[in-house]
CSV table of C-alpha atoms in Angstrom, one decimal:
chain,number,residue,atom,x,y,z
A,838,MET,CA,0.0,-0.1,0.3
A,839,THR,CA,2.7,2.5,1.0
A,840,ALA,CA,4.8,2.0,-2.5
A,841,THR,CA,1.3,2.5,-4.3
A,842,LEU,CA,1.0,6.1,-2.3
A,843,HIS,CA,3.9,7.2,-3.2
A,844,HIS,CA,3.2,7.2,-6.9
A,845,LEU,CA,0.2,9.6,-6.2
A,846,ASP,CA,0.6,13.4,-6.8
A,847,ALA,CA,0.2,16.2,-4.2
A,848,ASP,CA,-3.7,16.4,-5.7
A,849,ALA,CA,-4.2,12.7,-5.5
A,850,ILE,CA,-2.8,12.7,-1.6
A,851,LEU,CA,-5.1,15.3,-0.8
A,852,ALA,CA,-7.8,13.6,-1.9
A,853,ALA,CA,-7.3,10.5,-0.8
A,854,ALA,CA,-6.7,11.8,2.8
A,855,THR,CA,-10.3,13.6,2.7
A,856,GLU,CA,-12.0,10.4,1.9
A,857,ALA,CA,-9.6,8.7,4.6
A,858,GLU,CA,-10.8,10.8,6.7
A,859,ARG,CA,-14.1,10.5,6.3
A,860,ALA,CA,-13.9,6.7,6.0
A,861,ALA,CA,-12.2,7.1,9.6
A,862,ARG,CA,-15.5,8.7,10.7
A,863,LEU,CA,-18.1,6.6,9.3
A,864,ALA,CA,-16.1,3.4,10.9
A,865,GLU,CA,-16.6,4.9,14.0
A,866,VAL,CA,-20.0,5.5,13.4
A,867,HIS,CA,-20.2,1.9,12.5
A,868,LYS,CA,-18.8,0.7,16.1
A,869,LEU,CA,-21.1,2.8,17.8
A,870,GLU,CA,-24.0,1.6,15.8
A,871,LEU,CA,-22.8,-1.8,16.5
A,872,LEU,CA,-22.9,-1.2,20.1
A,873,SER,CA,-26.7,0.1,19.8
A,874,ALA,CA,-27.8,-2.8,17.9
A,875,TRP,CA,-26.2,-4.8,20.3
A,876,ALA,CA,-28.2,-3.0,23.5
A,877,ALA,CA,-31.5,-3.5,21.5
A,878,ALA,CA,-31.0,-6.8,21.4
A,879,HIS,CA,-30.5,-6.9,25.2
A,880,SER,CA,-33.1,-4.3,26.1
A,881,THR,CA,-35.7,-6.7,27.7
A,882,ASP,CA,-36.4,-6.9,31.2
A,883,PRO,CA,-34.7,-10.0,32.5
A,884,THR,CA,-36.7,-9.6,35.8
A,885,GLN,CA,-40.1,-10.1,34.0
A,886,GLY,CA,-40.6,-13.6,33.3
A,887,PRO,CA,-40.4,-17.2,34.5
A,888,ASP,CA,-36.7,-16.5,35.7
A,889,GLY,CA,-37.2,-13.0,36.9
A,890,ARG,CA,-36.6,-14.0,40.5
A,891,VAL,CA,-33.2,-15.5,39.4
A,892,ALA,CA,-32.1,-12.5,37.1
A,893,ARG,CA,-33.1,-10.4,40.1
A,894,ARG,CA,-31.0,-11.9,42.7
A,895,VAL,CA,-28.0,-12.3,40.5
A,896,GLY,CA,-28.5,-8.6,39.4
A,897,ASN,CA,-29.0,-9.0,36.0
A,898,VAL,CA,-31.1,-6.0,35.7
A,899,LEU,CA,-31.9,-3.4,33.0
A,900,ARG,CA,-29.8,-0.4,33.5
A,901,ARG,CA,-30.0,2.7,32.0
A,902,VAL,CA,-26.1,3.6,31.2
A,903,GLY,CA,-27.5,6.8,29.3
A,904,GLY,CA,-29.6,10.0,29.9
A,905,GLU,CA,-33.0,10.3,30.7
A,906,GLY,CA,-35.1,9.0,28.0
A,907,THR,CA,-32.6,6.5,26.7
A,908,PRO,CA,-33.6,2.9,26.7
A,909,GLY,CA,-32.2,0.5,29.5
A,910,VAL,CA,-30.0,-2.2,28.7
A,911,GLN,CA,-29.4,-5.8,30.7
A,912,ASP,CA,-26.2,-5.6,32.9
A,913,PHE,CA,-25.0,-9.0,31.9
A,914,CYS,CA,-24.8,-8.3,28.1
A,915,LEU,CA,-22.2,-5.5,28.8
A,916,GLY,CA,-19.0,-7.9,29.5
A,917,GLU,CA,-19.1,-9.6,26.7
A,918,ILE,CA,-19.5,-6.8,23.7
A,919,ALA,CA,-16.3,-5.5,25.8
A,920,LEU,CA,-14.5,-8.7,25.5
A,921,ALA,CA,-15.2,-8.8,21.4
A,922,ARG,CA,-14.4,-5.0,21.3
A,923,GLY,CA,-10.7,-6.3,23.2
A,924,ALA,CA,-12.0,-3.1,25.8
A,925,GLY,CA,-12.6,-2.9,29.3
A,926,VAL,CA,-16.4,-2.7,30.4
A,927,THR,CA,-16.0,0.8,31.8
A,928,ALA,CA,-14.9,2.4,28.6
A,929,THR,CA,-17.5,0.1,26.4
A,930,SER,CA,-20.4,1.1,29.3
A,931,ASN,CA,-19.3,5.0,28.2
A,932,LEU,CA,-19.2,4.7,24.3
A,933,LEU,CA,-22.6,2.9,24.8
A,934,ALA,CA,-23.7,5.7,26.7
A,935,ASP,CA,-22.6,8.2,24.4
A,936,VAL,CA,-24.5,6.2,21.3
A,937,LEU,CA,-28.1,5.9,23.0
A,938,ASP,CA,-28.1,9.4,24.1
A,939,LEU,CA,-26.8,10.8,20.6
A,940,GLU,CA,-29.7,8.3,19.1
A,941,HIS,CA,-32.8,9.1,22.0
A,942,ARG,CA,-31.6,12.3,23.0
A,943,LEU,CA,-29.5,14.5,20.5
A,944,PRO,CA,-31.4,12.9,17.2
A,945,LEU,CA,-30.0,16.0,14.8
A,946,THR,CA,-26.2,15.5,16.0
A,947,TRP,CA,-26.5,12.0,15.4
A,948,ALA,CA,-27.9,12.4,11.7
A,949,VAL,CA,-24.9,14.9,11.2
A,950,THR,CA,-22.3,12.5,12.7
A,951,ARG,CA,-23.9,9.5,10.7
A,952,ARG,CA,-23.3,11.2,7.2
A,953,GLY,CA,-19.6,11.5,8.1
A,954,GLU,CA,-19.6,15.2,8.5
A,955,CYS,CA,-18.2,16.0,11.9
A,956,GLU,CA,-15.8,14.1,14.7
A,957,PRO,CA,-17.9,11.5,16.3
A,958,TRP,CA,-15.7,11.9,19.5
A,959,VAL,CA,-17.3,15.6,19.5
A,960,ALA,CA,-20.6,14.7,19.1
A,961,ARG,CA,-20.1,12.0,22.1
A,962,ARG,CA,-18.6,14.9,23.9
A,963,VAL,CA,-21.8,17.0,23.6
A,964,ALA,CA,-23.7,13.8,25.2
A,965,ARG,CA,-21.6,13.7,28.3
A,966,LEU,CA,-22.0,17.4,28.8
A,967,SER,CA,-25.6,17.0,28.3
A,968,ARG,CA,-26.4,13.9,30.1
A,969,HIS,CA,-27.3,15.5,33.5
A,970,LEU,CA,-30.7,17.7,31.5
A,971,PRO,CA,-33.7,16.5,31.8
A,972,ALA,CA,-35.3,14.8,28.5
A,973,ALA,CA,-37.7,17.7,27.8
A,974,ASN,CA,-35.0,20.3,27.8
A,975,VAL,CA,-31.7,18.9,25.8
A,976,HIS,CA,-33.4,19.8,22.5
A,977,VAL,CA,-32.0,23.0,23.2
A,978,VAL,CA,-28.2,21.7,23.0
A,979,ASP,CA,-28.9,19.2,19.9
A,980,ALA,CA,-30.9,22.6,17.4
A,981,ALA,CA,-27.8,24.5,18.3
A,982,VAL,CA,-24.8,21.7,18.2
A,983,SER,CA,-26.4,20.2,14.8
A,984,ARG,CA,-26.3,23.7,13.0
A,985,MET,CA,-22.8,24.2,13.8
A,986,ILE,CA,-20.8,20.6,14.6
A,987,ALA,CA,-19.7,20.1,10.8
A,988,THR,CA,-18.1,23.5,10.1
A,989,GLU,CA,-17.2,25.1,13.4
A,990,GLY,CA,-13.9,24.3,15.0
A,991,ILE,CA,-14.2,21.9,18.0
A,992,GLY,CA,-13.3,24.5,20.8
A,993,ARG,CA,-15.8,26.8,19.7
A,994,VAL,CA,-18.9,23.8,19.3
A,995,LEU,CA,-18.1,22.9,22.8
A,996,GLU,CA,-18.1,26.2,24.1
A,997,VAL,CA,-21.5,26.8,22.5
A,998,ALA,CA,-22.7,23.4,23.9
A,999,SER,CA,-21.8,24.2,27.4
A,1000,ALA,CA,-23.6,27.4,27.1
A,1001,LYS,CA,-26.8,25.6,25.5
A,1002,VAL,CA,-26.9,23.1,28.7
A,1003,ILE,CA,-26.6,26.1,31.1
A,1004,GLU,CA,-29.5,27.5,28.8
A,1005,ALA,CA,-31.7,24.4,29.1
A,1006,ASP,CA,-32.0,24.6,32.7
A,1007,THR,CA,-30.3,27.5,34.0
A,1008,GLU,CA,-31.9,26.0,37.8
A,1009,LEU,CA,-30.6,22.8,37.5
A,1010,HIS,CA,-26.9,24.1,36.4
A,1011,GLU,CA,-26.8,26.7,39.8
A,1012,GLU,CA,-27.6,23.5,41.8
A,1013,ARG,CA,-25.0,21.5,40.1
A,1014,CYS,CA,-22.4,24.6,40.5
A,1015,GLU,CA,-23.3,25.0,44.2
A,1016,ALA,CA,-22.7,21.0,45.1
A,1017,GLU,CA,-19.4,21.4,42.9
A,1018,ARG,CA,-18.6,24.5,45.0
A,1019,ARG,CA,-19.0,21.9,48.4
A,1020,ARG,CA,-16.4,20.0,46.7
A,1021,ARG,CA,-13.6,22.6,46.8
A,1022,TYR,CA,-10.2,21.8,48.6
A,1023,VAL,CA,-6.6,22.3,49.5
A,1024,GLY,CA,-4.5,19.7,49.5
A,1025,LEU,CA,-0.7,19.1,50.5
A,1026,GLY,CA,1.5,16.0,49.3
A,1027,ARG,CA,3.7,14.3,51.3
A,1028,THR,CA,7.2,16.2,51.8
A,1029,ASP,CA,9.8,14.3,49.4
A,1030,GLU,CA,13.6,13.8,49.8
A,1031,HIS,CA,14.6,17.3,48.5
A,1032,GLY,CA,12.0,19.1,51.1
A,1033,LEU,CA,9.6,20.0,48.5
A,1034,ARG,CA,5.7,19.6,48.9
A,1035,THR,CA,3.0,19.6,46.0
A,1036,LEU,CA,0.0,21.7,47.2
A,1037,ILE,CA,-3.1,21.4,45.2
A,1038,ALA,CA,-6.3,23.3,45.2
A,1039,ARG,CA,-9.6,23.4,43.8
A,1040,LEU,CA,-10.7,26.9,43.6
A,1041,GLU,CA,-13.6,29.2,42.0
A,1042,ALA,CA,-12.4,30.3,38.7
A,1043,GLY,CA,-12.6,34.0,39.9
A,1044,ASP,CA,-10.0,33.4,43.0
A,1045,ALA,CA,-7.7,30.7,40.7
A,1046,ALA,CA,-7.3,33.8,38.5
A,1047,ALA,CA,-6.6,36.3,41.1
A,1048,VAL,CA,-4.1,34.1,42.7
A,1049,ASP,CA,-2.6,33.4,39.4
A,1050,ALA,CA,-2.3,37.3,39.0
A,1051,ILE,CA,-0.8,38.1,42.1
A,1052,ILE,CA,1.8,35.2,41.8
A,1053,HIS,CA,2.8,36.8,38.3
A,1054,ARG,CA,3.2,40.2,39.8
A,1055,VAL,CA,5.5,38.5,42.7
A,1056,GLY,CA,7.5,36.9,40.4
A,1057,GLU,CA,7.9,40.3,38.1
A,1058,ILE,CA,9.2,41.9,41.6
A,1059,LEU,CA,11.3,38.6,42.3
A,1060,ALA,CA,12.8,38.4,39.2
A,1061,PRO,CA,16.0,40.5,39.8
A,1062,ARG,CA,16.6,38.9,43.0
A,1063,HIS,CA,16.7,35.0,41.4
A,1064,PRO,CA,18.2,35.4,37.8
A,1065,GLU,CA,19.1,31.8,37.5
A,1066,ALA,CA,15.3,30.7,38.6
A,1067,HIS,CA,13.5,29.4,35.6
A,1068,PRO,CA,9.9,30.8,35.0
A,1069,ASP,CA,8.0,27.9,36.7
A,1070,GLU,CA,10.5,28.0,39.5
A,1071,LEU,CA,10.2,31.8,40.1
A,1072,ARG,CA,6.3,31.4,40.2
A,1073,ALA,CA,6.5,28.9,43.2
A,1074,ILE,CA,9.0,31.1,45.2
A,1075,ALA,CA,6.3,34.0,44.5
A,1076,PHE,CA,3.5,31.5,45.8
A,1077,GLY,CA,5.5,30.9,48.8
A,1078,TRP,CA,5.5,34.9,49.6
A,1079,LEU,CA,1.6,34.1,50.1
A,1080,ALA,CA,2.3,32.7,53.3
A,1081,ARG,CA,3.8,35.6,54.7
A,1082,PRO,CA,1.1,38.4,53.9
A,1083,THR,CA,2.9,41.2,55.9
A,1084,GLU,CA,5.9,41.2,54.2
A,1085,LEU,CA,3.8,40.5,50.8
A,1086,LEU,CA,2.2,43.7,51.9
A,1087,ALA,CA,5.6,45.4,52.3
A,1088,LEU,CA,7.1,44.0,49.0
A,1089,LEU,CA,4.3,45.1,46.9
A,1090,LEU,CA,4.2,48.4,48.9
A,1091,GLU,CA,8.2,48.8,48.0
A,1092,HIS,CA,7.4,48.3,44.5
A,1093,THR,CA,4.5,50.2,43.9
A,1094,GLU,CA,4.6,54.3,43.2
A,1095,PRO,CA,3.3,56.0,46.3
A,1096,GLU,CA,1.5,59.4,47.1
A,1097,PRO,CA,4.1,61.2,48.9
A,1098,ASP,CA,1.7,61.4,51.8
A,1099,VAL,CA,1.7,57.5,51.7
A,1100,GLN,CA,5.2,57.5,52.1
A,1101,ALA,CA,5.6,59.6,55.0
A,1102,ASP,CA,2.8,57.5,56.5
A,1103,LEU,CA,5.6,54.5,56.4
A,1104,GLY,CA,7.8,56.8,58.0
A,1105,PRO,CA,11.4,56.8,57.3
A,1106,ASP,CA,12.5,53.7,59.3
A,1107,VAL,CA,10.7,51.1,57.7
A,1108,ASP,CA,12.4,48.0,56.3
A,1109,VAL,CA,10.7,46.3,53.3
A,1110,ASP,CA,13.4,44.0,52.2
A,1111,GLY,CA,12.6,40.4,51.1
A,1112,PRO,CA,13.1,37.4,53.0
A,1113,ASP,CA,15.9,36.5,51.1
A,1114,GLU,CA,18.1,39.4,52.7
A,1115,PRO,CA,20.1,39.2,55.9
A,1116,PRO,CA,17.6,39.6,58.9
A,1117,ALA,CA,17.1,43.3,60.4
A,1118,PRO,CA,15.6,44.0,64.0
A,1119,SER,CA,12.9,46.4,62.5
A,1120,ARG,CA,12.1,43.7,59.7
A,1121,ALA,CA,8.3,43.3,59.4
A,1122,ARG,CA,7.8,39.6,60.1
A,1123,ALA,CA,4.5,38.0,60.3
A,1124,TYR,CA,5.0,37.1,63.8
A,1125,ALA,CA,6.2,40.2,65.1
A,1126,PHE,CA,4.7,43.2,63.5
A,1127,PRO,CA,5.4,46.6,64.7
A,1128,ALA,CA,1.6,48.0,65.6
A,1129,ASP,CA,1.8,51.4,65.1
A,1130,LEU,CA,3.7,50.3,61.2
A,1131,LEU,CA,0.2,47.8,61.1
A,1132,ASP,CA,-2.0,50.9,62.3
A,1133,ALA,CA,-0.6,53.0,59.3
A,1134,LEU,CA,-0.9,50.1,56.5
A,1135,ARG,CA,-4.7,50.3,57.9
A,1136,ASP,CA,-5.5,53.4,57.0
A,1137,LEU,CA,-3.8,53.1,53.9
A,1138,ASP,CA,-5.7,52.8,50.4
A,1139,LEU,CA,-4.3,49.7,49.0
A,1140,SER,CA,-6.7,49.3,45.9
A,1141,ARG,CA,-3.6,50.2,43.8
A,1142,LEU,CA,-2.0,46.6,44.6
A,1143,ALA,CA,-4.9,44.9,43.3
A,1144,PRO,CA,-3.6,43.5,39.7
A,1145,ARG,CA,-5.8,45.0,37.1
A,1146,ALA,CA,-7.3,43.2,34.4
A,1147,VAL,CA,-9.3,43.5,31.5
A,1148,LEU,CA,-12.4,41.0,31.4
A,1149,HIS,CA,-14.5,40.6,28.5
A,1150,VAL,CA,-18.0,40.1,29.0
A,1151,HIS,CA,-20.3,39.2,25.9
A,1152,LEU,CA,-24.3,39.4,26.7
A,1153,HIS,CA,-27.1,39.5,24.4
A,1154,GLU,CA,-29.1,42.9,24.6
A,1155,ALA,CA,-31.9,40.6,25.9
A,1156,VAL,CA,-30.2,40.2,28.9
A,1157,LEU,CA,-29.8,43.4,29.9
A,1158,ASN,CA,-33.4,44.0,30.1
A,1159,GLY,CA,-34.3,41.1,32.2
A,1160,ALA,CA,-34.6,38.5,29.8
A,1161,ALA,CA,-32.8,34.9,30.9
A,1162,GLY,CA,-29.4,34.5,29.3
A,1163,VAL,CA,-25.5,33.2,29.2
A,1164,ALA,CA,-22.9,35.5,29.7
A,1165,ARG,CA,-19.2,34.1,27.7
A,1166,ILE,CA,-16.4,35.5,29.2
A,1167,GLU,CA,-13.2,35.2,27.0
A,1168,GLY,CA,-10.8,32.8,28.8
A,1169,PHE,CA,-13.9,31.6,31.2
A,1170,GLY,CA,-16.4,30.2,29.2
A,1171,PRO,CA,-20.3,30.4,29.5
A,1172,VAL,CA,-21.6,31.5,33.0
A,1173,THR,CA,-24.8,32.5,34.6
A,1174,LEU,CA,-25.5,36.0,35.4
A,1175,THR,CA,-25.5,34.7,38.9
A,1176,GLN,CA,-21.8,33.2,38.3
A,1177,LEU,CA,-21.0,36.7,36.5
A,1178,ALA,CA,-22.0,38.6,39.8
A,1179,GLU,CA,-20.3,37.0,42.0
A,1180,LEU,CA,-16.9,36.9,39.9
A,1181,LEU,CA,-17.1,40.6,39.7
A,1182,ARG,CA,-18.5,41.2,43.4
A,1183,ARG,CA,-15.0,41.4,45.4
A,1184,PHE,CA,-13.7,44.1,42.4
A,1185,ASP,CA,-14.0,47.4,41.3
A,1186,VAL,CA,-15.5,47.4,38.0
A,1187,LYS,CA,-15.0,49.9,35.1
A,1188,VAL,CA,-17.3,49.4,32.4
A,1189,GLN,CA,-15.5,50.4,28.9
A,1190,PRO,CA,-18.0,51.8,26.1
A,1191,VAL,CA,-19.2,49.7,23.9
A,1192,LYS,CA,-17.3,49.2,20.4
A,1193,ASP,CA,-18.6,50.4,17.2
A,1194,LEU,CA,-18.2,47.5,15.0
A,1195,SER,CA,-19.7,49.0,11.9
A,1196,SER,CA,-16.1,51.4,12.2
A,1197,ARG,CA,-14.6,51.4,8.8
A,1198,VAL,CA,-11.4,53.3,9.9
A,1199,ARG,CA,-8.3,52.6,7.9
A,1200,TYR,CA,-5.1,53.2,8.4
A,1201,THR,CA,-1.5,53.4,6.1
A,1202,ALA,CA,0.9,52.3,8.8
A,1203,TYR,CA,1.5,48.1,8.6
A,1204,GLU,CA,1.0,47.9,12.5
A,1205,HIS,CA,-2.5,47.5,13.9
A,1206,PRO,CA,-3.6,49.7,16.8
A,1207,GLU,CA,-5.4,48.1,19.6
A,1208,THR,CA,-8.4,49.5,18.9
A,1209,LEU,CA,-8.5,47.8,15.5
A,1210,ARG,CA,-7.1,45.0,17.0
A,1211,ASP,CA,-10.1,44.6,19.1
A,1212,GLN,CA,-12.1,45.2,16.6
A,1213,VAL,CA,-11.4,42.6,14.7
A,1214,HIS,CA,-11.1,40.3,17.2
A,1215,LEU,CA,-15.1,41.1,18.3
A,1216,VAL,CA,-16.0,40.2,14.6
A,1217,THR,CA,-14.1,37.1,14.1
A,1218,GLY,CA,-13.8,35.4,17.2
A,1219,GLY,CA,-10.4,34.1,17.0
A,1220,ASP,CA,-7.8,33.0,14.3
A,1221,TYR,CA,-9.5,32.7,11.3
A,1222,TRP,CA,-7.4,29.9,9.4
A,1223,PRO,CA,-10.0,27.3,8.2
A,1224,TYR,CA,-11.3,25.1,11.1
A,1225,ALA,CA,-8.9,27.1,13.6
A,1226,THR,CA,-9.9,26.3,16.9
A,1227,SER,CA,-8.1,29.0,19.3
A,1228,THR,CA,-9.8,32.0,20.5
A,1229,SER,CA,-7.3,33.9,22.1
A,1230,ARG,CA,-6.3,37.4,21.7
A,1231,HIS,CA,-2.9,36.8,21.7
A,1232,VAL,CA,-2.2,36.4,18.0
A,1233,ASP,CA,-0.6,38.2,15.2
A,1234,MET,CA,-2.2,40.3,13.3
A,1235,ASP,CA,-2.3,39.6,9.6
A,1236,HIS,CA,-3.0,41.3,6.4
A,1237,PRO,CA,-5.2,38.9,4.0
A,1238,THR,CA,-4.3,40.8,1.2
A,1239,PRO,CA,-0.2,41.3,2.0
A,1240,TYR,CA,1.0,44.6,2.9
A,1241,ASP,CA,2.7,46.6,0.4
A,1242,HIS,CA,5.6,48.2,2.0
A,1243,GLY,CA,6.5,50.2,-1.0
A,1244,ASP,CA,10.3,50.7,-1.8
A,1245,GLU,CA,13.0,53.5,-3.1
A,1246,GLY,CA,10.8,56.6,-4.5
A,1247,ARG,CA,7.8,55.5,-3.7
A,1248,ASP,CA,5.6,55.3,-0.6
A,1249,PRO,CA,3.4,52.4,0.6
A,1250,PRO,CA,-0.1,52.9,-1.1
A,1251,PRO,CA,-2.8,54.2,1.4
A,1252,ASP,CA,-5.4,52.4,3.5
A,1253,GLN,CA,-4.0,48.8,3.3
A,1254,THR,CA,-4.6,48.4,7.3
A,1255,GLY,CA,-8.3,48.7,8.4
A,1256,ALA,CA,-11.0,46.1,9.5
A,1257,HIS,CA,-11.4,45.7,5.7
A,1258,ASN,CA,-8.0,44.1,5.3
A,1259,SER,CA,-7.2,42.5,8.8
A,1260,GLY,CA,-7.5,39.0,10.5
A,1261,PRO,CA,-6.0,37.4,13.3
A,1262,LEU,CA,-3.8,34.1,13.1
A,1263,GLY,CA,-1.6,32.0,15.5
A,1264,ARG,CA,2.0,32.2,14.9
A,1265,ARG,CA,2.3,28.8,13.0
A,1266,HIS,CA,-0.6,29.5,10.8
A,1267,HIS,CA,1.0,33.5,9.9
A,1268,ARG,CA,4.3,31.8,9.2
A,1269,TRP,CA,2.4,29.2,6.8
A,1270,LYS,CA,0.4,31.7,5.1
A,1271,THR,CA,3.8,33.8,4.5
A,1272,HIS,CA,6.0,31.3,3.6
A,1273,ALA,CA,4.4,28.4,2.9
A,1274,GLY,CA,2.2,28.9,-0.2
A,1275,TYR,CA,-1.6,29.6,1.5
A,1276,GLN,CA,-3.6,32.8,0.0
A,1277,SER,CA,-6.1,34.5,1.8
A,1278,ARG,CA,-8.2,37.5,0.7
A,1279,GLN,CA,-11.0,39.4,2.9
A,1280,CYS,CA,-14.6,39.3,1.1
A,1281,GLY,CA,-16.8,41.4,3.6
A,1282,GLU,CA,-17.2,42.0,7.3
A,1283,GLY,CA,-15.3,38.6,8.7
A,1284,ARG,CA,-15.5,36.7,5.8
A,1285,TYR,CA,-12.4,35.4,4.5
A,1286,VAL,CA,-11.5,33.6,1.6
A,1287,TRP,CA,-8.6,30.6,1.2
A,1288,LEU,CA,-6.4,29.0,-1.2
A,1289,THR,CA,-4.0,26.1,-0.3
A,1290,PRO,CA,-0.8,25.6,-2.3
A,1291,HIS,CA,-2.8,22.6,-4.2
A,1292,GLY,CA,-5.8,24.4,-4.7
A,1293,LEU,CA,-8.0,23.7,-1.9
A,1294,GLY,CA,-10.6,26.2,-1.4
A,1295,PHE,CA,-12.1,27.5,1.8
A,1296,LEU,CA,-14.8,30.3,3.1
A,1297,VAL,CA,-14.5,31.2,6.6
A,1298,ASP,CA,-17.0,33.4,8.2
A,1299,HIS,CA,-18.5,33.3,11.3
A,1300,THR,CA,-20.9,29.8,10.8
A,1301,GLY,CA,-17.6,28.1,10.5
A,1302,THR,CA,-15.5,26.4,7.9
A,1303,HIS,CA,-16.9,25.7,4.2
A,1304,ARG,CA,-15.4,24.3,1.3
A,1305,LEU,CA,-15.3,25.6,-1.6
A,1306,HIS,CA,-15.3,24.6,-5.3
A,1307,PRO,CA,-11.1,26.0,-6.6
A,1308,GLU,CA,-12.8,27.6,-9.1
A,1309,HIS,CA,-15.2,30.0,-6.8
A,1310,ALA,CA,-12.1,30.6,-4.4
A,1311,ARG,CA,-10.2,31.7,-7.3
A,1312,MET,CA,-13.3,33.9,-8.6
A,1313,ILE,CA,-13.2,36.2,-5.5
A,1314,PHE,CA,-9.1,36.3,-5.6
A,1315,GLU,CA,-9.4,37.7,-8.9
A,1316,ALA,CA,-12.6,40.4,-8.3
A,1317,PRO,CA,-11.3,43.7,-8.2
A,1318,PRO,CA,-10.2,45.4,-5.2
A,1319,GLY,CA,-12.7,46.5,-2.7
A,1320,VAL,CA,-15.4,44.2,-4.0
A,1321,ASP,CA,-17.1,42.3,-2.0
A,1322,ILE,CA,-18.5,38.6,-3.2
A,1323,TYR,CA,-20.9,36.9,-1.3
A,1324,LEU,CA,-21.4,33.3,-2.6
A,1325,ALA,CA,-25.0,30.9,-1.6
């Protein structure tokens, strides 16, 4: 087979790769369907009938492995099918639960999966995410996911699925969140032979982010004292300072530009050296903190010591008018309004003006101003490479139509940078576009057409990634500048 493949040209290999991927998906679907057929053949209740008492006594009862509304399956049948698959019973039961959920609770998503248009494991993940929902509510998830699972990136599909799970039964979600809060913990491992211990914590997302931010800030301050420390080691050193709150406060005060009256309040004799310096009698220790200095610190406005962050929250306008809904926080994911309020309640919040995404400002410079970067990100939602999953803002800003820098005696043409010719790309994708023969062109707000080196065409827009006939893609590339082309 390998020798045969070596004789294929590039176009044939690309076509074969597409077909192989679809065949693999259909093969996975076939495995799911076989499990479903096995379950259907063992769906009668063994406790009903002449041998019912024996079946009940030995435990061969109907088990519902899937969500509400899925049929039961005889407990004893799971072992044999697991052996036939060469897999464990738990893994087989989980797979069976997924396919039963897809068939009976998520039929629209299952129909897309059976056609080989999406990754079956993604559909299975959605089934698991929604398994706890009542049968009457799960259609909210099915309708949303079935519309996008074949065209959107996997990360975006799962994010929407998570949001729809919350929307389908907000009260149930709140109950589950409260139950999970009861499982918060901080644990210590054993001290190893090097005198080190592992500390593990499960916190609310907002608290974890705040701890991470303060560790990052303390690490910045301590970096000159530990020039040989690698970043992870430096963060561990910074984390240790959390155990010494008074010294930590002094460290932060020392590295904050105070107002003149604040400096006076601290007094001329305050020693705020860190713990790595030789001890001094006037040092502020957690167990011996001067009362007069403590009183002075209590009177200070320490709000400027808190880490500052920009939080991007997306809400539908109907939510602002009192309707039920779900908020999406970049970097956190979908949350309820109650969770959003809980996240923000400890902080002073400054609401920034809503950006006007209809702005058509253009620039001659190569660089993208921050206002433009924000606008493009809000329109695209992340990396505009076909099937990309990243929604991060930490990406390169690309000119789909390459920027013309001019040359000697000729300035760069004006208005090359703007919402009309900008798209976010991850560093690897940006490098491929620049150096590997990929072409892209923006053909409307948030709409991009791609051609690969061997002529595969794609359209990327707010609905996901769609294959284009190469001739259609080339037609868009050859259209006059400034013309937006929309394909049905």
